[in-house]
């Protein structure tokens, strides 16, 4: 086959209808061979003789979609200087848009001989390697449009492609655990019922199963072991056909967009699956080790590791940065995704040693006309020195707020803490984000995530139970801020079950009533358990899959009702921080936008915040204090609300504030299990807030018939289910 010169851009394999252009960056290579494989595994090699700006390239006419390929890169093998070229190792294209096969972990995929890391291994690795696949870039998107849901209106659902769908009875068995399963009407109906606006998928970039896990009969289930940043994971394809995963992924995105649901990808750009100096030769290590990885200055045999996985991507190198940016743009432009959550994002900020939020990567994102316009969510920490960077990312970024998680967990388990910390997390964490010009929605609020206990386990276990992981309990977080309420794990004690049920509702209600963007872990809304395993990264089985036969339907209804309340009331999804200033005159008083109150109905004073009075507090939120305008430019107003929190072990009598501006109140939510009031309560009245429960009150609504039908909320002691939460009555016109 004749090889034409081709083009240096785009990198990777690009089919144009007449043939395929291949381009590979390698600054240190002496020679690059393109290797094509036929259906029988026969290999044909072509020298890429044209090289410009360290990009080796060639165009092959008549090579089209479905063609398997890899590269062999010739050059110096001297690990002490950082060079690990070895043409006997077939290498996966970092820009591969589809991948076929898996690594089988034969000795041949390693650059050294087992037992002698300083030796060189020249066994050919081709038959043991995964390969890139030339894809058909054409897809009928129809009228697909990205929902572009504002952050302030977003509710995120963190999910695993397989874990969410593998056991769902309404999904055909042949597509369970795949992109097609996520697009199935059963899943979309569930997400819409909950009011989810964005699904955040755990890693779907092509990843590698670790050999150590495979030897134990386990796997890298979570997928935080990426090897190809532009390729969707091939095991999530329902057909197994070569390259079909790309079309199937696009079909999933189109179906979710049709339902108004955004797609956010959890991306792992901080490291790759090649690991440390004892890792395999799979891709970048053999293409240009020095360019793609951070190496130790005093001995370049070793890799700088800020991630705990063996290596860190060299985000200070322009070619590594180009790979990241090209990948991000590809997923937005070609795959139509709506945003990214960056795993261990602090690593990307380490241009030299210290974390620098103005590192080159963030400057590139800021200036990019494509990437800068989608949702950018940072996991704002890594395991390196100074890696905990919550609140320190650039203004256009939002962050997983680990301080929110820790504070809310501690509050509801009754830990002594400063009430000011809880108040700050509930109101959007202005202490973290306001000074950088960000809004409350910079805080991605969560109580649980994939890493840690599920919500049900958070209220059922004091200790992690990770024996199935085969690490003798060394893995996983030991300080979980959890409580089992007297019995470790499952129990049939009705009082403990009632308390656990109430605590789950407390967490869900707190999450939905907090300023910021709420994120729900998949299955928390239906009572999913991992039986105390708080690190299910290696458990591709019933431990981590949602058991749809054991579903708490009443908890689903409760969650959906709270999400609906949040959606209908802008009071709980403000675009601006509270400032405590009066906003409007009512009944002769100037009303602040927020007022914190003690159980006796008096306003919290400065000395109260540090008095140890830390388990019961109320907050009044002024519905007229939303100093914002809607999309039509009209001022936004809402009902007044009050939330009463009691995290203590005894019932607390809250006296409703008795001042001129206090309205009458309807009790919308009572996680304590009492039947909600049928008659409104007023200033000076007392409400008994049960131990470890909360109440949500809304200013009394009067219907046209002058009969209060605004509330129909029945909460049983075991479930606390809200049967209905009505839409708010129209606000009276000013002056009426």
XYZ file of C-alpha atoms in Angstrom:
736
model
C 0.000 0.000 0.000
C 1.326 3.404 -0.931
C 1.897 5.889 1.902
C 1.327 9.589 1.194
C 2.846 12.413 3.271
C -0.349 13.240 5.126
C -0.766 16.017 7.703
C 0.533 16.820 11.165
C -2.947 17.740 12.371
C -5.123 16.380 13.750
C -3.095 13.898 15.745
C -4.282 10.314 15.804
C -6.120 8.435 13.040
C -8.554 10.543 11.007
C -10.754 9.065 8.277
C -11.939 11.557 5.626
C -13.910 9.290 3.298
C -10.967 8.545 0.998
C -8.443 7.204 3.442
C -6.949 7.762 6.870
C -4.345 10.216 8.089
C -2.083 9.002 10.896
C -0.084 11.446 13.037
C 1.934 10.804 16.187
C 3.969 13.191 18.336
C 7.371 12.003 19.567
C 10.239 14.392 20.140
C 12.845 11.823 21.114
C 12.121 9.119 18.514
C 14.579 8.138 15.783
C 11.976 6.300 13.721
C 8.235 5.574 13.887
C 6.414 2.637 12.317
C 2.658 2.518 11.804
C 1.410 -1.041 12.281
C -1.848 -2.224 10.687
C -3.448 -5.525 11.660
C -5.883 -7.555 9.564
C -8.659 -9.767 10.908
C -6.261 -12.714 11.201
C -3.838 -10.680 13.314
C -1.265 -10.332 10.544
C 0.793 -7.166 10.975
C 1.921 -4.830 8.190
C 4.341 -2.021 9.038
C 4.743 1.355 7.331
C 7.497 3.841 8.069
C 6.186 7.327 8.766
C 9.020 9.095 7.011
C 7.539 12.586 7.106
C 8.080 14.447 10.358
C 7.367 18.095 11.118
C 7.627 19.743 14.533
C 8.174 16.301 16.081
C 4.947 14.951 14.556
C 5.384 11.817 12.433
C 2.646 11.516 9.832
C 1.372 9.710 6.768
C -1.842 9.249 4.779
C -2.983 5.785 3.668
C -5.662 5.747 0.965
C -8.316 3.050 1.207
C -7.753 2.565 4.939
C -11.071 3.149 6.641
C -13.236 2.537 9.706
C -12.630 -0.714 11.542
C -8.902 -0.845 10.787
C -6.860 -1.879 13.838
C -3.519 -0.170 14.342
C -0.692 0.688 16.718
C 2.795 2.215 16.626
C 6.358 1.030 17.132
C 8.688 3.832 18.184
C 12.471 3.479 17.799
C 14.946 5.380 19.935
C 17.284 5.260 22.899
C 16.481 3.007 25.841
C 18.078 4.579 28.890
C 15.673 4.776 31.841
C 18.167 6.765 33.931
C 17.862 9.621 31.439
C 14.090 9.225 31.141
C 14.123 7.546 27.711
C 12.309 4.230 27.367
C 12.008 3.645 23.615
C 11.656 0.019 22.533
C 10.333 -0.855 19.065
C 9.477 -4.375 20.223
C 6.536 -2.941 22.145
C 3.354 -2.222 20.210
C 2.032 1.082 21.514
C -1.515 2.369 21.709
C -2.136 5.734 20.059
C -2.824 8.329 22.808
C -5.309 9.857 20.339
C -7.109 6.586 19.516
C -10.849 7.261 19.302
C -11.749 3.614 19.778
C -9.881 0.694 21.274
C -10.250 -3.043 20.722
C -9.210 -5.685 23.205
C -7.579 -5.632 26.607
C -4.049 -6.059 27.959
C -3.399 -9.663 29.066
C -0.387 -8.753 31.269
C 2.081 -11.116 29.660
C 5.744 -10.417 30.462
C 6.060 -9.050 26.918
C 4.109 -5.863 27.687
C 6.782 -4.805 30.172
C 10.020 -3.116 29.190
C 12.086 -5.048 31.719
C 12.340 -8.651 32.900
C 10.460 -9.564 36.048
C 12.797 -9.535 39.021
C 15.296 -7.231 37.330
C 13.866 -3.720 36.781
C 17.193 -2.490 35.373
C 17.173 -5.048 32.550
C 15.668 -4.617 29.073
C 12.975 -6.926 27.731
C 12.728 -7.240 23.937
C 9.822 -9.667 23.660
C 7.236 -8.539 21.124
C 4.059 -7.385 22.853
C 1.648 -7.120 19.889
C -0.443 -10.222 20.549
C -0.910 -9.197 24.194
C -1.951 -5.585 23.555
C -5.089 -3.585 22.973
C -5.141 -1.725 19.647
C -6.507 1.504 18.283
C -9.398 1.368 15.802
C -10.048 3.813 12.966
C -13.588 5.100 13.463
C -16.327 6.453 11.256
C -16.720 10.045 12.490
C -20.128 10.519 10.876
C -23.270 10.295 13.022
C -26.831 11.508 12.575
C -27.325 13.814 15.531
C -30.688 14.936 14.206
C -31.776 18.033 16.063
C -29.613 17.368 19.113
C -29.148 20.415 21.300
C -27.260 20.670 24.555
C -29.654 21.538 27.407
C -27.262 24.176 28.822
C -28.962 24.045 32.210
C -27.727 26.894 34.431
C -25.730 25.763 37.430
C -28.303 27.301 39.752
C -30.996 25.016 38.301
C -28.833 21.896 38.168
C -29.224 18.690 40.142
C -26.374 16.259 39.426
C -26.599 12.463 39.660
C -23.257 10.674 39.950
C -23.555 7.253 38.329
C -21.598 4.268 37.050
C -22.623 2.952 33.627
C -22.665 -0.666 34.765
C -23.576 -0.229 38.422
C -26.703 1.741 37.582
C -28.042 -0.620 34.938
C -26.657 -4.149 35.373
C -29.530 -5.484 37.497
C -32.412 -3.362 36.238
C -35.287 -5.751 35.434
C -36.857 -3.526 32.765
C -33.671 -3.313 30.696
C -33.047 -6.181 28.237
C -30.257 -8.407 29.503
C -28.204 -8.035 26.340
C -27.721 -4.295 26.862
C -27.406 -4.085 30.648
C -24.232 -2.418 31.832
C -23.770 -0.437 28.605
C -24.252 2.992 27.109
C -27.486 1.735 25.538
C -28.754 0.816 29.002
C -28.201 4.377 30.234
C -30.263 5.546 27.245
C -33.063 3.045 27.967
C -36.469 4.589 28.816
C -36.438 2.893 32.241
C -33.346 4.836 33.320
C -34.399 8.099 31.708
C -37.832 7.830 33.327
C -36.216 7.309 36.721
C -33.911 10.312 36.271
C -36.790 12.506 35.128
C -38.938 11.389 38.046
C -36.177 12.460 40.416
C -35.794 15.801 38.635
C -32.174 15.144 37.658
C -30.759 17.697 35.195
C -27.298 16.149 34.666
C -25.858 12.657 34.944
C -22.182 12.610 35.904
C -20.718 9.367 34.583
C -17.784 7.807 36.354
C -14.828 7.276 33.990
C -15.760 6.204 30.468
C -12.412 6.973 28.842
C -10.762 3.697 27.854
C -9.151 2.300 30.972
C -7.050 -0.722 31.929
C -7.736 -3.437 34.474
C -4.743 -3.756 36.801
C -2.895 -7.054 36.696
C -2.799 -7.243 40.494
C -6.564 -6.981 40.707
C -7.086 -9.528 37.954
C -4.839 -11.979 39.783
C -7.234 -11.716 42.746
C -10.323 -12.175 40.581
C -11.149 -8.472 40.888
C -11.122 -5.600 38.408
C -10.690 -1.856 38.178
C -14.448 -1.335 38.360
C -14.431 2.414 38.887
C -12.192 2.990 35.870
C -9.729 5.534 37.305
C -6.929 3.981 35.265
C -7.137 5.698 31.894
C -5.015 4.800 28.882
C -6.782 6.604 25.991
C -8.302 10.033 26.575
C -10.400 10.171 23.384
C -11.848 6.645 23.354
C -15.056 5.529 25.101
C -14.577 2.385 27.197
C -15.118 -0.625 24.941
C -16.577 -2.930 27.606
C -19.583 -0.600 27.877
C -20.574 -1.379 24.292
C -23.624 -3.611 23.922
C -22.472 -5.317 20.707
C -18.718 -5.736 20.986
C -18.453 -4.745 17.332
C -15.229 -2.993 16.450
C -15.625 0.748 17.034
C -19.348 0.470 17.856
C -18.778 2.021 21.278
C -18.409 5.432 19.643
C -21.771 5.314 17.876
C -23.429 3.855 20.957
C -22.038 6.562 23.214
C -23.325 9.238 20.865
C -26.733 7.589 20.811
C -26.794 7.661 24.611
C -25.970 11.371 24.692
C -28.651 12.133 22.105
C -31.295 10.232 24.103
C -30.376 11.978 27.364
C -30.422 15.381 25.672
C -33.863 14.615 24.264
C -34.968 14.140 27.883
C -33.367 17.425 28.949
C -30.519 15.711 30.819
C -26.913 16.864 30.472
C -23.966 14.474 30.333
C -20.919 15.250 32.482
C -17.851 13.014 32.312
C -15.595 12.185 35.246
C -12.189 12.496 33.563
C -8.802 11.281 34.781
C -6.114 13.483 33.230
C -3.789 13.438 36.217
C -2.170 10.041 35.509
C -2.358 7.029 33.193
C -2.542 3.260 33.536
C 1.190 2.826 32.841
C 1.990 3.325 36.528
C 5.451 3.794 37.996
C 8.862 2.556 36.803
C 7.664 -1.038 37.232
C 4.623 -0.504 35.042
C 3.984 -1.753 31.494
C 4.880 -0.279 28.104
C 1.398 0.466 26.735
C 1.426 3.905 25.142
C 2.979 7.201 26.213
C 5.862 5.609 28.114
C 7.225 4.196 24.872
C 6.200 7.136 22.669
C 7.878 9.944 24.617
C 8.277 9.229 28.314
C 9.875 12.572 29.178
C 7.198 14.626 27.468
C 4.151 12.880 28.883
C 5.188 12.128 32.490
C 6.699 14.031 35.394
C 10.025 12.445 36.272
C 12.155 12.886 39.350
C 14.865 15.474 38.691
C 17.628 13.594 40.474
C 16.896 10.212 38.841
C 14.648 10.082 35.809
C 14.069 6.359 36.164
C 11.417 7.278 38.713
C 8.087 9.040 38.340
C 6.762 11.908 40.423
C 3.534 10.681 41.968
C 0.976 13.193 43.235
C -1.929 10.809 42.643
C -1.058 7.648 44.561
C -1.212 5.652 41.321
C 2.452 5.586 40.300
C 2.767 8.543 37.939
C 1.553 12.066 37.223
C 0.919 13.468 33.775
C 3.312 16.253 32.860
C 0.834 19.123 32.594
C 3.771 21.513 32.174
C 4.730 20.076 28.776
C 3.023 21.718 25.757
C 2.472 18.393 23.969
C 0.910 16.748 27.016
C -1.234 19.846 27.439
C -2.244 19.633 23.792
C -3.425 16.073 24.353
C -5.599 17.173 27.269
C -7.113 20.114 25.429
C -7.651 18.145 22.209
C -9.380 15.466 24.249
C -11.684 17.952 25.987
C -12.627 19.653 22.722
C -13.272 16.304 21.057
C -15.721 15.209 23.739
C -17.580 18.514 23.495
C -17.615 18.985 19.724
C -17.787 15.403 18.462
C -19.434 13.581 21.358
C -21.677 16.481 22.517
C -20.978 16.139 26.251
C -21.897 19.039 28.507
C -19.087 19.196 31.016
C -16.333 17.492 32.967
C -15.505 16.594 36.535
C -11.699 16.505 36.882
C -10.363 13.758 39.130
C -7.606 14.948 41.504
C -7.585 18.276 39.706
C -4.918 19.758 41.974
C -2.366 17.622 40.115
C -3.107 19.547 36.918
C -2.252 22.754 38.753
C 1.250 21.569 39.691
C 3.279 23.253 36.981
C 6.428 22.824 39.000
C 5.999 21.619 42.585
C 3.452 23.710 44.431
C -0.183 23.842 43.412
C -0.688 26.934 41.272
C -4.223 27.796 40.242
C -2.827 29.931 37.411
C -0.936 26.997 35.917
C -0.813 26.733 32.150
C -3.616 24.171 31.941
C -6.084 26.535 33.574
C -4.952 29.426 31.386
C -5.596 27.304 28.293
C -9.049 26.336 29.521
C -9.844 29.986 30.267
C -8.957 31.027 26.721
C -10.471 28.086 24.868
C -13.724 29.089 23.109
C -15.113 25.538 23.377
C -13.967 24.089 26.696
C -14.521 27.298 28.658
C -18.224 27.212 27.799
C -19.122 23.870 29.404
C -19.417 22.829 33.039
C -15.986 22.478 34.688
C -15.995 20.748 38.060
C -12.813 20.171 40.050
C -12.102 17.524 42.614
C -9.907 20.100 44.363
C -7.292 17.896 45.962
C -4.601 15.304 45.327
C -2.295 13.325 47.614
C 0.762 15.556 47.181
C 1.997 18.251 49.587
C -0.465 21.131 49.831
C -2.882 19.206 47.653
C -6.094 20.130 49.496
C -7.263 23.132 47.498
C -10.994 23.496 48.215
C -11.950 27.087 47.390
C -8.780 27.886 45.461
C -9.652 27.115 41.847
C -10.113 29.800 39.164
C -13.386 31.746 38.974
C -15.009 29.826 36.105
C -14.597 26.512 37.933
C -16.948 24.834 40.375
C -15.676 22.411 43.012
C -16.677 19.310 44.866
C -17.032 20.870 48.300
C -15.457 18.371 50.680
C -15.987 20.781 53.570
C -19.733 20.708 52.941
C -19.725 16.894 53.116
C -17.723 16.799 56.349
C -19.664 19.561 58.101
C -23.115 18.211 57.263
C -22.138 14.687 58.282
C -20.760 15.906 61.608
C -23.815 18.057 62.312
C -26.328 15.268 61.825
C -24.372 12.759 63.899
C -24.338 15.271 66.747
C -20.649 16.124 66.784
C -19.764 19.339 68.610
C -18.785 21.952 66.089
C -19.054 25.650 65.420
C -22.533 26.510 64.196
C -20.986 29.140 61.961
C -19.382 26.365 59.896
C -22.741 24.647 59.378
C -24.432 27.949 58.527
C -21.731 28.766 55.994
C -22.021 25.396 54.226
C -25.823 25.633 54.143
C -25.720 29.066 52.526
C -23.239 28.342 49.739
C -19.824 28.577 51.440
C -19.229 32.260 50.830
C -16.060 31.968 52.912
C -14.609 29.735 50.179
C -15.921 31.253 46.979
C -17.122 34.853 47.329
C -13.705 36.520 47.424
C -12.761 34.994 44.056
C -15.831 36.468 42.382
C -17.719 33.198 42.291
C -21.368 32.530 43.088
C -22.997 30.029 45.469
C -23.196 27.498 42.654
C -19.396 27.225 42.723
C -20.053 24.769 45.543
C -20.993 21.293 44.341
C -22.651 20.037 47.508
C -22.623 16.351 48.330
C -22.949 14.118 51.362
C -21.896 10.902 49.628
C -20.018 10.054 46.442
C -18.611 6.928 44.807
C -15.608 7.096 47.124
C -16.974 6.250 50.583
C -20.154 4.945 52.163
C -23.478 5.038 50.377
C -26.124 7.096 52.171
C -27.727 4.023 53.707
C -24.355 2.730 54.875
C -23.488 6.150 56.294
C -26.266 5.670 58.854
C -25.691 1.922 59.333
C -21.949 1.456 59.906
C -19.329 2.939 62.188
C -16.479 1.078 60.524
C -15.546 0.176 56.949
C -15.971 -3.455 55.929
C -13.658 -3.865 52.948
C -12.549 -7.470 53.359
C -13.702 -8.318 49.831
C -11.044 -5.948 48.452
C -8.260 -8.260 49.609
C -6.196 -5.562 51.328
C -6.824 -6.564 54.956
C -8.852 -3.416 55.565
C -5.968 -1.058 54.776
C -7.817 0.578 51.890
C -10.612 3.113 52.136
C -11.188 6.029 54.483
C -11.140 5.153 58.193
C -12.672 8.408 59.446
C -16.090 8.297 57.808
C -18.064 10.643 60.084
C -20.778 7.997 60.155
C -22.993 6.462 62.844
C -24.663 3.059 63.107
C -27.009 4.175 65.935
C -26.316 1.173 68.124
C -25.942 -1.782 65.773
C -23.228 -2.316 63.173
C -24.877 -3.112 59.842
C -28.240 -4.689 59.211
C -30.811 -4.937 62.014
C -34.505 -5.582 62.532
C -34.758 -3.240 65.530
C -37.675 -0.928 64.610
C -36.381 2.054 66.590
C -32.960 1.916 64.932
C -34.537 1.446 61.511
C -36.763 4.452 62.148
C -33.806 6.612 63.138
C -31.738 5.497 60.147
C -34.650 6.235 57.843
C -35.027 9.685 59.373
C -31.322 10.430 59.043
C -31.315 9.555 55.343
C -34.148 12.037 54.866
C -32.319 14.633 56.928
C -29.310 14.389 54.618
C -31.423 14.538 51.447
C -33.475 17.469 52.722
C -30.380 19.369 53.886
C -28.756 18.809 50.498
C -31.779 20.123 48.595
C -32.326 23.106 50.879
C -28.693 24.266 50.703
C -27.399 26.953 48.380
C -25.103 25.561 45.710
C -25.490 22.617 43.322
C -26.703 19.351 44.876
C -25.150 16.057 43.790
C -26.787 12.696 44.532
C -24.875 9.418 44.440
C -26.701 6.868 42.326
C -28.869 4.607 44.438
C -28.916 6.835 47.511
C -32.463 7.820 46.607
C -33.598 4.201 46.861
C -31.572 2.878 49.791
C -28.624 1.201 48.059
C -26.111 -0.529 50.320
C -22.580 -1.827 49.790
C -22.776 -3.628 53.152
C -20.203 -1.340 54.692
C -17.636 -1.427 51.885
C -16.535 2.190 51.518
C -14.074 1.586 48.690
C -15.808 -0.470 46.014
C -13.261 0.393 43.333
C -12.485 -3.283 42.598
C -15.946 -4.795 43.044
C -17.601 -5.329 39.682
C -20.386 -7.395 41.229
C -23.500 -7.262 43.404
C -21.623 -5.333 46.090
C -21.618 -2.199 43.935
C -24.454 -2.792 41.449
C -27.841 -1.330 42.342
C -30.228 -4.081 43.420
C -33.446 -2.870 41.820
C -35.402 -5.635 43.558
C -34.677 -4.003 46.934
C -35.874 -0.460 46.391
C -37.223 1.972 48.981
C -39.938 3.523 46.837
C -40.978 5.889 49.614
C -37.447 7.286 49.790
C -37.548 7.801 46.018
C -40.792 9.762 46.397
C -39.302 11.821 49.215
C -36.216 12.657 47.167
C -38.253 13.555 44.089
C -40.499 15.797 46.168
C -37.552 17.698 47.662
C -35.966 18.134 44.227
C -39.290 19.407 42.904
C -39.589 21.860 45.780
C -36.091 23.131 45.027
C -36.912 23.514 41.350
C -40.098 25.458 42.058
C -38.603 27.787 44.659
C -35.638 29.989 43.660
C -35.134 30.726 47.352
C -33.054 27.534 47.533
C -30.992 28.057 44.368
C -29.869 31.660 44.507
C -27.268 33.109 42.173
C -25.953 35.486 44.832
C -24.762 35.056 48.372
C -26.828 36.248 51.310
C -25.635 39.513 52.808
C -27.979 39.854 55.806
C -29.165 43.281 54.691
C -32.792 44.441 54.708
C -34.351 44.062 51.272
C -37.961 45.193 51.440
C -40.351 46.988 53.769
C -43.225 44.844 55.001
C -45.547 45.698 57.878
C -43.309 48.599 58.781
C -40.150 46.511 59.057
C -37.076 46.186 56.878
C -36.547 42.428 56.480
C -33.051 40.913 56.062
C -32.589 38.337 53.356
C -31.666 35.744 56.012
C -32.063 35.559 59.790
C -30.697 32.820 62.053
C -32.784 32.136 65.164
C -32.444 30.245 68.423
C -35.045 27.690 69.532
C -36.623 30.336 71.773
C -37.392 32.437 68.695
C -34.812 35.127 69.357
C -32.245 36.174 66.786
C -28.824 34.557 67.069
C -26.292 36.916 68.608
C -22.533 36.914 67.917
C -21.774 35.146 71.188
C -24.302 32.375 70.381
C -22.280 31.097 67.460
C -19.433 29.913 69.681
C -21.347 29.061 72.838
C -21.449 25.315 72.317
C -25.106 25.696 71.371
C -24.516 23.596 68.318
C -27.246 21.050 67.693
C -30.443 23.073 67.188
C -30.907 26.183 65.093
C -33.474 27.784 62.820
C -33.134 29.953 59.763
C -35.597 32.374 58.162
C -35.109 32.942 54.421
C -36.733 35.986 52.874
C -38.445 35.122 49.592
C -38.187 38.743 48.528
C -34.459 38.789 49.152
C -33.455 37.252 45.835
C -31.803 40.299 44.295
C -31.774 38.735 40.842
C -33.704 38.811 37.612
C -35.068 35.939 35.578
C -34.328 35.308 31.901
C -36.961 37.853 30.899
C -35.379 40.504 33.055
C -38.127 40.461 35.682
C -37.313 40.558 39.374
C -37.467 37.217 41.163
C -39.418 36.751 44.376
C -40.656 33.736 46.257
C -42.387 32.634 49.431
C -40.722 33.102 52.795
C -39.326 29.900 54.296
C -38.063 28.762 57.642
C -36.020 25.630 58.356
C -35.714 24.242 61.885
C -32.800 21.868 62.519
C -32.424 19.595 65.533
C -29.436 17.253 65.418
C -29.558 16.534 69.140
C -30.830 13.460 70.924
C -33.893 15.097 72.505
C -36.990 16.845 71.178
C -36.551 20.628 71.012
C -39.454 23.061 71.248
C -38.975 25.838 68.706
C -40.879 29.057 69.301
C -41.714 30.782 66.038
C -40.420 34.363 65.909
C -43.001 36.877 67.101
C -42.094 40.092 65.324
C -44.099 42.371 63.086
C -43.039 40.819 59.805
C -43.547 37.144 60.766
C -46.188 35.407 58.637
C -48.247 32.386 59.470
C -46.612 29.160 58.443
C -47.478 25.830 56.839
C -45.314 22.839 57.727
C -44.237 21.266 54.446
C -41.654 18.761 55.657
C -41.184 17.076 59.007
C -38.604 14.310 58.896
C -39.497 13.531 62.520
C -42.410 11.481 61.256
C -45.314 13.471 62.652
C -48.289 14.278 60.484
C -47.753 17.736 59.047
C -50.003 20.442 60.458
C -53.330 20.860 58.734
C -53.761 24.313 60.237
C -51.167 27.048 59.869
C -49.023 28.027 62.821
C -48.201 31.594 63.682
C -45.790 33.861 65.562
C -45.285 32.765 69.120
C -46.529 29.231 68.495
C -44.303 26.340 69.511
C -43.342 23.401 67.308
C -41.837 20.244 68.766
C -38.966 19.248 66.504
C -38.090 15.650 67.259
C -34.576 14.489 67.967
C -32.431 14.287 64.841
C -34.990 15.770 62.499
C -35.798 18.941 60.617
C -38.909 20.887 59.693
C -39.437 23.032 56.630
C -42.016 25.799 56.934
C -43.416 27.991 54.176
C -45.419 31.138 54.660
C -49.114 30.243 54.678
C -50.756 30.119 51.259
C -54.445 30.909 50.770
C -56.358 29.576 47.779
C -59.091 31.413 45.913
C -61.727 29.542 47.938
C -60.052 30.801 51.109
C -59.413 27.221 52.162
C -55.872 26.092 52.750
C -55.170 23.345 50.254
C -51.508 24.233 49.981
C -50.382 21.277 52.030
C -51.035 17.592 51.811
C -47.998 16.065 53.456
C -48.292 12.866 55.415
C -45.143 11.540 57.002
C -45.229 8.060 58.510
C -42.858 7.304 61.404
C -40.864 4.811 59.325
C -40.534 6.664 56.069
C -41.232 10.379 56.355
C -42.766 10.320 52.882
C -44.084 13.516 51.415
C -47.151 12.591 49.386
C -47.329 15.924 47.627
C -45.583 19.238 47.731
C -47.758 21.736 45.904
C -46.676 24.482 43.593
C -46.606 27.868 45.301
C -49.608 30.130 45.044
C -49.044 33.285 42.959
C -47.398 36.101 44.867
C -49.644 39.153 45.370
C -48.805 42.187 43.293
C -46.870 44.923 45.014
C -49.183 47.231 46.923
C -52.009 44.712 47.347
